[in-house]
mmCIF file of C-alpha atoms and ligand atoms in Angstrom:
data_model
loop_
_atom_site.group_PDB
_atom_site.id
_atom_site.type_symbol
_atom_site.label_atom_id
_atom_site.label_comp_id
_atom_site.label_asym_id
_atom_site.label_seq_id
_atom_site.Cartn_x
_atom_site.Cartn_y
_atom_site.Cartn_z
ATOM 1 C CA MET A 28 -15.525 14.459 24.167
ATOM 2 C CA LYS A 29 -15.269 15.377 20.554
ATOM 3 C CA LYS A 30 -14.237 12.567 18.325
ATOM 4 C CA VAL A 31 -11.701 13.005 15.488
ATOM 5 C CA LEU A 32 -10.973 10.382 13.057
ATOM 6 C CA ILE A 33 -7.498 10.198 11.523
ATOM 7 C CA ILE A 34 -7.225 8.426 8.178
ATOM 8 C CA SER A 35 -4.132 7.120 6.558
ATOM 9 C CA ASP A 36 -2.350 4.978 4.431
ATOM 10 C CA ASN A 37 1.427 6.125 5.528
ATOM 11 C CA LEU A 38 2.632 4.517 8.814
ATOM 12 C CA GLN A 39 5.591 6.487 8.662
ATOM 13 C CA LEU A 40 4.022 9.814 8.794
ATOM 14 C CA CYS A 41 1.356 8.575 11.322
ATOM 15 C CA LEU A 42 3.876 7.549 13.880
ATOM 16 C CA ARG A 43 5.706 10.925 13.719
ATOM 17 C CA THR A 44 2.366 13.100 13.790
ATOM 18 C CA LEU A 45 1.046 11.022 16.970
ATOM 19 C CA PRO A 46 2.748 12.802 19.795
ATOM 20 C CA ILE A 47 1.233 16.051 18.112
ATOM 21 C CA PHE A 48 -2.246 14.764 18.423
ATOM 22 C CA GLU A 49 -1.651 12.909 21.793
ATOM 23 C CA GLU A 50 -0.970 16.409 23.340
ATOM 24 C CA TYR A 51 -4.781 16.870 22.872
ATOM 25 C CA SER A 52 -6.198 13.756 24.001
ATOM 26 C CA HIS A 53 -7.631 15.293 27.335
ATOM 27 C CA GLU A 54 -9.997 17.248 24.914
ATOM 28 C CA PHE A 55 -10.451 15.424 22.014
ATOM 29 C CA GLU A 56 -10.804 11.107 21.247
ATOM 30 C CA PHE A 57 -8.591 10.374 18.292
ATOM 31 C CA ASP A 58 -9.362 7.273 16.454
ATOM 32 C CA TYR A 59 -6.993 5.942 13.639
ATOM 33 C CA SER A 60 -8.285 4.199 10.701
ATOM 34 C CA ILE A 61 -6.751 3.210 7.164
ATOM 35 C CA SER A 62 -7.975 2.128 3.703
ATOM 36 C CA PRO A 63 -9.216 -1.589 3.248
ATOM 37 C CA PHE A 64 -5.862 -2.111 1.031
ATOM 38 C CA SER A 65 -3.215 -0.823 3.891
ATOM 39 C CA ASP A 66 -1.647 -3.466 6.183
ATOM 40 C CA LYS A 67 -3.962 -3.348 9.117
ATOM 41 C CA LYS A 68 -1.654 -5.919 11.169
ATOM 42 C CA GLN A 69 1.388 -3.247 10.531
ATOM 43 C CA PHE A 70 -0.570 -0.266 11.492
ATOM 44 C CA ASN A 71 -1.828 -2.141 14.582
ATOM 45 C CA GLU A 72 1.689 -3.390 15.783
ATOM 46 C CA LYS A 73 3.241 0.000 15.389
ATOM 47 C CA LEU A 74 0.127 2.009 16.555
ATOM 48 C CA LEU A 75 -0.363 -0.030 19.430
ATOM 49 C CA GLY A 76 -3.891 0.089 19.180
ATOM 50 C CA ALA A 77 -6.961 -1.025 17.091
ATOM 51 C CA VAL A 78 -6.666 0.666 13.844
ATOM 52 C CA LYS A 79 -10.304 0.481 11.837
ATOM 53 C CA VAL A 80 -10.544 -0.069 8.543
ATOM 54 C CA PHE A 81 -12.879 2.525 6.234
ATOM 55 C CA ASP A 82 -13.677 2.159 2.761
ATOM 56 C CA LEU A 83 -15.024 5.453 1.742
ATOM 57 C CA ARG A 84 -16.745 3.900 -1.368
ATOM 58 C CA LEU A 85 -19.154 2.317 1.036
ATOM 59 C CA GLU A 86 -22.227 4.164 2.046
ATOM 60 C CA ALA A 87 -22.241 2.453 5.128
ATOM 61 C CA ASP A 88 -18.650 3.306 6.301
ATOM 62 C CA VAL A 89 -19.390 7.052 5.049
ATOM 63 C CA ASN A 90 -22.398 7.123 7.325
ATOM 64 C CA LEU A 91 -20.270 5.825 10.478
ATOM 65 C CA ILE A 92 -17.919 8.372 10.240
ATOM 66 C CA ILE A 93 -20.446 11.166 9.741
ATOM 67 C CA LYS A 94 -22.376 9.667 12.774
ATOM 68 C CA HIS A 95 -19.714 9.645 14.993
ATOM 69 C CA TYR A 96 -16.924 11.839 14.236
ATOM 70 C CA SER A 97 -16.986 15.900 14.244
ATOM 71 C CA LEU A 98 -13.309 16.174 12.536
ATOM 72 C CA VAL A 99 -11.500 13.823 9.791
ATOM 73 C CA ILE A 100 -7.724 14.342 9.327
ATOM 74 C CA SER A 101 -6.134 12.627 6.289
ATOM 75 C CA ILE A 102 -2.709 12.027 6.669
ATOM 76 C CA HIS A 103 -1.993 10.723 3.176
ATOM 77 C CA CYS A 104 -4.963 8.747 2.605
ATOM 78 C CA LYS A 105 -4.728 7.209 -0.643
ATOM 79 C CA GLN A 106 -8.936 7.021 -1.076
ATOM 80 C CA LEU A 107 -11.107 9.830 -2.565
ATOM 81 C CA PHE A 108 -13.233 11.583 -0.208
ATOM 82 C CA PRO A 109 -16.716 11.569 -1.321
ATOM 83 C CA GLU A 110 -19.192 14.471 -1.532
ATOM 84 C CA SER A 111 -21.345 13.112 1.318
ATOM 85 C CA LEU A 112 -18.252 12.910 3.520
ATOM 86 C CA ILE A 113 -17.035 16.322 3.055
ATOM 87 C CA THR A 114 -20.493 17.975 3.075
ATOM 88 C CA ASN A 115 -21.347 16.655 6.267
ATOM 89 C CA ILE A 116 -18.005 17.075 8.253
ATOM 90 C CA ARG A 117 -14.875 19.021 8.281
ATOM 91 C CA CYS A 118 -12.306 16.925 6.337
ATOM 92 C CA ILE A 119 -8.635 18.161 6.285
ATOM 93 C CA ASN A 120 -5.948 16.884 4.555
ATOM 94 C CA ILE A 121 -1.869 17.141 4.900
ATOM 95 C CA HIS A 122 -0.266 17.254 1.543
ATOM 96 C CA PRO A 123 3.391 16.642 0.620
ATOM 97 C CA GLY A 124 3.117 19.420 -1.977
ATOM 98 C CA TYR A 125 2.898 23.261 -2.049
ATOM 99 C CA ASN A 126 -1.083 23.738 -3.316
ATOM 100 C CA PRO A 127 -1.738 24.926 -5.991
ATOM 101 C CA ILE A 128 1.622 24.230 -7.757
ATOM 102 C CA ASN A 129 2.016 20.694 -7.074
ATOM 103 C CA ARG A 130 -1.375 18.865 -6.196
ATOM 104 C CA GLY A 131 -1.630 15.115 -6.774
ATOM 105 C CA TRP A 132 0.737 12.081 -6.938
ATOM 106 C CA TYR A 133 4.527 12.440 -5.886
ATOM 107 C CA PRO A 134 4.887 16.053 -5.964
ATOM 108 C CA GLN A 135 8.347 16.019 -5.605
ATOM 109 C CA ILE A 136 9.096 14.154 -8.801
ATOM 110 C CA PHE A 137 6.979 16.698 -10.611
ATOM 111 C CA SER A 138 8.841 19.412 -9.249
ATOM 112 C CA ILE A 139 12.145 18.307 -9.824
ATOM 113 C CA ILE A 140 11.303 17.438 -13.535
ATOM 114 C CA ASN A 141 9.169 20.891 -14.198
ATOM 115 C CA ASP A 142 11.945 22.849 -11.841
ATOM 116 C CA SER A 143 8.675 24.001 -9.961
ATOM 117 C CA GLU A 144 8.704 25.293 -6.254
ATOM 118 C CA ILE A 145 7.610 22.729 -3.983
ATOM 119 C CA GLY A 146 6.695 22.363 0.057
ATOM 120 C CA ALA A 147 3.711 21.094 2.252
ATOM 121 C CA THR A 148 0.169 22.083 2.719
ATOM 122 C CA ILE A 149 -2.589 21.737 5.156
ATOM 123 C CA HIS A 150 -5.775 22.532 3.446
ATOM 124 C CA GLU A 151 -9.657 21.676 3.795
ATOM 125 C CA ILE A 152 -10.814 18.767 1.788
ATOM 126 C CA ASP A 153 -13.310 19.710 -1.500
ATOM 127 C CA GLU A 154 -14.349 17.671 -4.361
ATOM 128 C CA ASP A 155 -11.162 17.973 -6.110
ATOM 129 C CA ILE A 156 -7.680 16.436 -5.372
ATOM 130 C CA ASP A 157 -5.603 18.773 -3.099
ATOM 131 C CA HIS A 158 -7.921 21.560 -4.256
ATOM 132 C CA GLY A 159 -9.505 22.935 -1.087
ATOM 133 C CA ASN A 160 -9.100 26.223 0.905
ATOM 134 C CA ILE A 161 -5.583 26.043 2.339
ATOM 135 C CA ILE A 162 -5.235 26.530 5.525
ATOM 136 C CA ALA A 163 -1.078 26.605 6.214
ATOM 137 C CA ARG A 164 1.359 25.755 3.562
ATOM 138 C CA SER A 165 5.234 26.610 3.144
ATOM 139 C CA PHE A 166 8.150 25.931 0.676
ATOM 140 C CA VAL A 167 11.254 23.476 1.064
ATOM 141 C CA LYS A 168 14.599 24.322 -0.623
ATOM 142 C CA LYS A 169 14.908 21.965 -3.594
ATOM 143 C CA GLU A 170 18.579 21.678 -4.659
ATOM 144 C CA MET A 171 20.310 20.240 -7.420
ATOM 145 C CA VAL A 172 22.047 17.579 -5.491
ATOM 146 C CA ASP A 173 18.434 16.457 -4.458
ATOM 147 C CA THR A 174 16.953 12.711 -5.452
ATOM 148 C CA SER A 175 13.200 12.335 -5.035
ATOM 149 C CA LYS A 176 13.991 10.611 -1.772
ATOM 150 C CA SER A 177 16.131 13.535 -0.034
ATOM 151 C CA LEU A 178 13.558 16.081 -1.232
ATOM 152 C CA TYR A 179 10.452 13.700 0.081
ATOM 153 C CA ASP A 180 12.537 13.829 3.589
ATOM 154 C CA LYS A 181 12.370 17.331 3.905
ATOM 155 C CA ILE A 182 8.765 17.681 2.828
ATOM 156 C CA LEU A 183 7.946 15.176 5.289
ATOM 157 C CA GLU A 184 9.703 17.184 7.945
ATOM 158 C CA LYS A 185 7.855 20.185 6.857
ATOM 159 C CA GLU A 186 4.507 18.593 6.956
ATOM 160 C CA ILE A 187 5.195 17.810 10.431
ATOM 161 C CA GLU A 188 6.390 20.912 11.479
ATOM 162 C CA LEU A 189 3.172 22.565 9.864
ATOM 163 C CA LEU A 190 0.864 20.162 11.560
ATOM 164 C CA ARG A 191 2.415 21.010 15.025
ATOM 165 C CA ASP A 192 2.181 25.046 14.044
ATOM 166 C CA ASN A 193 -1.626 24.480 13.522
ATOM 167 C CA ILE A 194 -2.992 21.852 15.114
ATOM 168 C CA GLU A 195 -4.673 23.925 17.988
ATOM 169 C CA ALA A 196 -6.339 25.993 14.998
ATOM 170 C CA ILE A 197 -7.396 22.740 13.341
ATOM 171 C CA LEU A 198 -8.974 21.241 16.036
ATOM 172 C CA PHE A 199 -11.074 24.225 17.773
ATOM 173 C CA ASN A 200 -11.922 25.478 14.287
ATOM 174 C CA THR A 201 -10.357 28.815 14.454
ATOM 175 C CA TYR A 202 -7.893 29.103 11.306
ATOM 176 C CA ILE A 203 -8.490 31.526 8.287
ATOM 177 C CA THR A 204 -8.136 29.642 5.118
ATOM 178 C CA ILE A 205 -6.510 31.148 1.974
ATOM 179 C CA VAL A 206 -8.559 30.263 -1.219
ATOM 180 C CA PRO A 207 -5.578 28.881 -3.914
ATOM 181 C CA GLU A 208 -4.612 31.432 -6.587
ATOM 182 C CA ASP A 209 -5.135 29.268 -9.367
ATOM 183 C CA GLU A 210 -5.906 25.534 -10.461
ATOM 184 C CA GLY A 211 -2.251 24.857 -10.415
ATOM 185 C CA ASN A 212 -0.968 21.501 -11.412
ATOM 186 C CA LEU A 213 -2.389 18.245 -10.944
ATOM 187 C CA TYR A 214 -0.465 15.160 -11.525
ATOM 188 C CA LEU A 215 -1.749 11.407 -11.264
ATOM 189 C CA LYS A 216 -0.479 8.107 -10.875
ATOM 190 C CA ARG A 217 -0.651 7.247 -14.461
ATOM 191 C CA ASP A 218 1.643 10.286 -15.053
ATOM 192 C CA PHE A 219 4.335 8.818 -12.415
ATOM 193 C CA LYS A 220 3.948 5.473 -14.378
ATOM 194 C CA GLU A 221 4.385 7.332 -17.454
ATOM 195 C CA LEU A 222 7.611 8.823 -16.358
ATOM 196 C CA CYS A 223 9.257 5.658 -15.524
ATOM 197 C CA LYS A 224 9.238 4.175 -18.945
ATOM 198 C CA LEU A 225 12.251 5.504 -20.533
ATOM 199 C CA ASN A 226 12.709 5.596 -24.173
ATOM 200 C CA LEU A 227 16.148 4.840 -25.205
ATOM 201 C CA GLU A 228 15.398 6.963 -28.588
ATOM 202 C CA GLU A 229 14.388 10.219 -26.932
ATOM 203 C CA LYS A 230 17.039 13.171 -27.428
ATOM 204 C CA LEU A 231 17.194 15.470 -23.850
ATOM 205 C CA THR A 232 19.921 17.849 -22.680
ATOM 206 C CA MET A 233 22.226 16.346 -20.183
ATOM 207 C CA LEU A 234 20.312 18.496 -17.596
ATOM 208 C CA GLU A 235 16.812 17.461 -18.478
ATOM 209 C CA ALA A 236 18.315 13.746 -18.598
ATOM 210 C CA ILE A 237 19.804 14.013 -15.065
ATOM 211 C CA ASN A 238 16.692 15.943 -13.658
ATOM 212 C CA ARG A 239 14.460 12.922 -14.898
ATOM 213 C CA LEU A 240 16.637 10.364 -13.434
ATOM 214 C CA ARG A 241 17.259 12.119 -9.981
ATOM 215 C CA ALA A 242 13.460 12.742 -9.790
ATOM 216 C CA LEU A 243 12.697 8.950 -10.459
ATOM 217 C CA SER A 244 15.652 7.956 -7.986
ATOM 218 C CA HIS A 245 14.009 7.014 -4.420
ATOM 219 C CA GLY A 246 16.235 4.863 -2.460
ATOM 220 C CA GLU A 247 15.942 1.401 -3.377
ATOM 221 C CA LEU A 248 12.445 1.577 -5.155
ATOM 222 C CA ASN A 249 12.254 0.601 -8.627
ATOM 223 C CA ASN A 250 11.259 3.269 -10.864
ATOM 224 C CA ALA A 251 12.650 4.755 -14.040
ATOM 225 C CA TYR A 252 13.372 1.759 -16.486
ATOM 226 C CA PHE A 253 14.316 1.061 -20.129
ATOM 227 C CA ILE A 254 14.294 -1.993 -21.889
ATOM 228 C CA ASP A 255 16.952 -4.226 -22.873
ATOM 229 C CA PRO A 256 17.364 -4.327 -26.710
ATOM 230 C CA ASP A 257 19.114 -7.489 -26.613
ATOM 231 C CA THR A 258 16.773 -9.408 -24.292
ATOM 232 C CA GLY A 259 13.553 -7.601 -23.967
ATOM 233 C CA GLN A 260 14.112 -6.958 -20.184
ATOM 234 C CA LYS A 261 13.336 -4.239 -17.899
ATOM 235 C CA ILE A 262 16.505 -2.561 -16.664
ATOM 236 C CA PHE A 263 16.220 -0.291 -13.743
ATOM 237 C CA VAL A 264 17.890 2.610 -13.467
ATOM 238 C CA THR A 265 18.722 5.126 -10.168
ATOM 239 C CA LEU A 266 21.097 7.709 -10.015
ATOM 240 C CA ASN A 267 23.075 8.863 -7.099
ATOM 241 C CA LEU A 268 24.176 12.410 -6.467
ATOM 242 C CA LYS A 269 26.833 14.080 -4.220
ATOM 243 C CA TYR A 270 28.630 17.044 -3.879
ATOM 244 C CA SER A 271 32.508 16.528 -3.877
HETATM 245 O O1 0FX B 132 1.624 8.862 1.187
HETATM 246 P P1 0FX B 132 2.778 9.093 0.069
HETATM 247 O O2 0FX B 132 3.960 10.172 0.526
HETATM 248 O O3 0FX B 132 1.791 10.146 -1.121
HETATM 249 C C1 0FX B 132 0.988 9.754 -1.813
HETATM 250 C C2 0FX B 132 0.830 11.148 -2.975
HETATM 251 O O4 0FX B 132 2.134 11.615 -3.338
HETATM 252 C C3 0FX B 132 0.136 12.197 -2.200
HETATM 253 O O5 0FX B 132 0.037 13.256 -3.092
HETATM 254 C C4 0FX B 132 -1.298 11.737 -1.727
HETATM 255 N N1 0FX B 132 -1.837 12.719 -0.680
HETATM 256 C C5 0FX B 132 -0.979 10.628 -0.626
HETATM 257 C C6 0FX B 132 -2.145 10.051 -0.299
HETATM 258 O O6 0FX B 132 -0.151 9.569 -1.443
HETATM 259 O O7 0FX B 132 2.911 7.889 -0.709
HETATM 260 P P2 0FX B 132 3.911 6.780 -0.801
HETATM 261 O O8 0FX B 132 4.294 6.598 0.575
HETATM 262 O O9 0FX B 132 3.029 5.641 -1.648
HETATM 263 O O10 0FX B 132 5.525 7.090 -1.287
HETATM 264 C C7 0FX B 132 6.199 7.895 -0.712
HETATM 265 C C8 0FX B 132 7.342 8.261 -1.637
HETATM 266 O O11 0FX B 132 7.932 7.071 -2.489
HETATM 267 C C9 0FX B 132 6.854 8.958 -3.092
HETATM 268 O O12 0FX B 132 6.666 10.335 -3.026
HETATM 269 C C10 0FX B 132 7.406 8.417 -4.135
HETATM 270 C C11 0FX B 132 8.080 7.303 -3.428
HETATM 271 N N2 0FX B 132 7.670 5.928 -4.211
HETATM 272 C C12 0FX B 132 6.616 5.135 -3.661
HETATM 273 C C13 0FX B 132 6.456 4.152 -4.483
HETATM 274 C C14 0FX B 132 5.311 3.159 -4.048
HETATM 275 C C15 0FX B 132 8.314 5.787 -5.383
HETATM 276 O O13 0FX B 132 9.106 6.533 -5.902
HETATM 277 N N3 0FX B 132 8.049 4.494 -6.324
HETATM 278 C C16 0FX B 132 7.043 3.773 -5.619
HETATM 279 O O14 0FX B 132 6.613 2.796 -6.343
#
């Protein structure tokens, strides 16, 4: 039986996609794995199985994957795939952005800031981040009332839908890819960190200010902050939006 490795650091998405893979368990054996920095105990409990840990910086781990698996599917795996892995096995990534418009870190945040289109993409992994040939992609509607969290939730649904619609073609390698139109935009974790620091002296229109704050509002998470001029302490800011 062909073995497929699913590698992830996002438990929520793993749990949501598990039934999609399970439908093919009579033809493929699926193993779940995580990165060394993810919580193994939590993944084991929720996925009800022995989750493996692979450190893709280690040659021994990469060689093990190459030896045992014929396909690797990244479901929000936060590790970079080394060249030896992507040249020896077909590796596929599910990305919470519309390639090549929103490559990289927390795409919905940058799509609100830049007012760019957003969606989800399934693509082959090449040597650059979220850059390989596209297997499937689809837009998600972004509304003025969206925060990072509400937009992210819509994107997760779209990722699941794309996976369900394309799982057979992915497993049996029967899809036709699209070459990304251009290099698009790539944002990194440090760009997000930079956005979070609010400069009280910065001049913005009200629209720009609202967009910055809703882009950085993600439920209870502490993202945007400014420094209290009186105490020097960090004050976190989140924005709540709703229609009347
Ligand atoms: O798994 P994931 O949804 O996705 C991230 C990247 O955005 C994605 O491009 C990459 N392919 C994948 C491997 O990692 O990330 P997360 O579970 O860490 O965060 C989910 C959302 O939560 C994120 O889009 C924004 C929000 N968030 C998360 C943290 C940790 C914040 O707003 N602030 C935070 O500090």
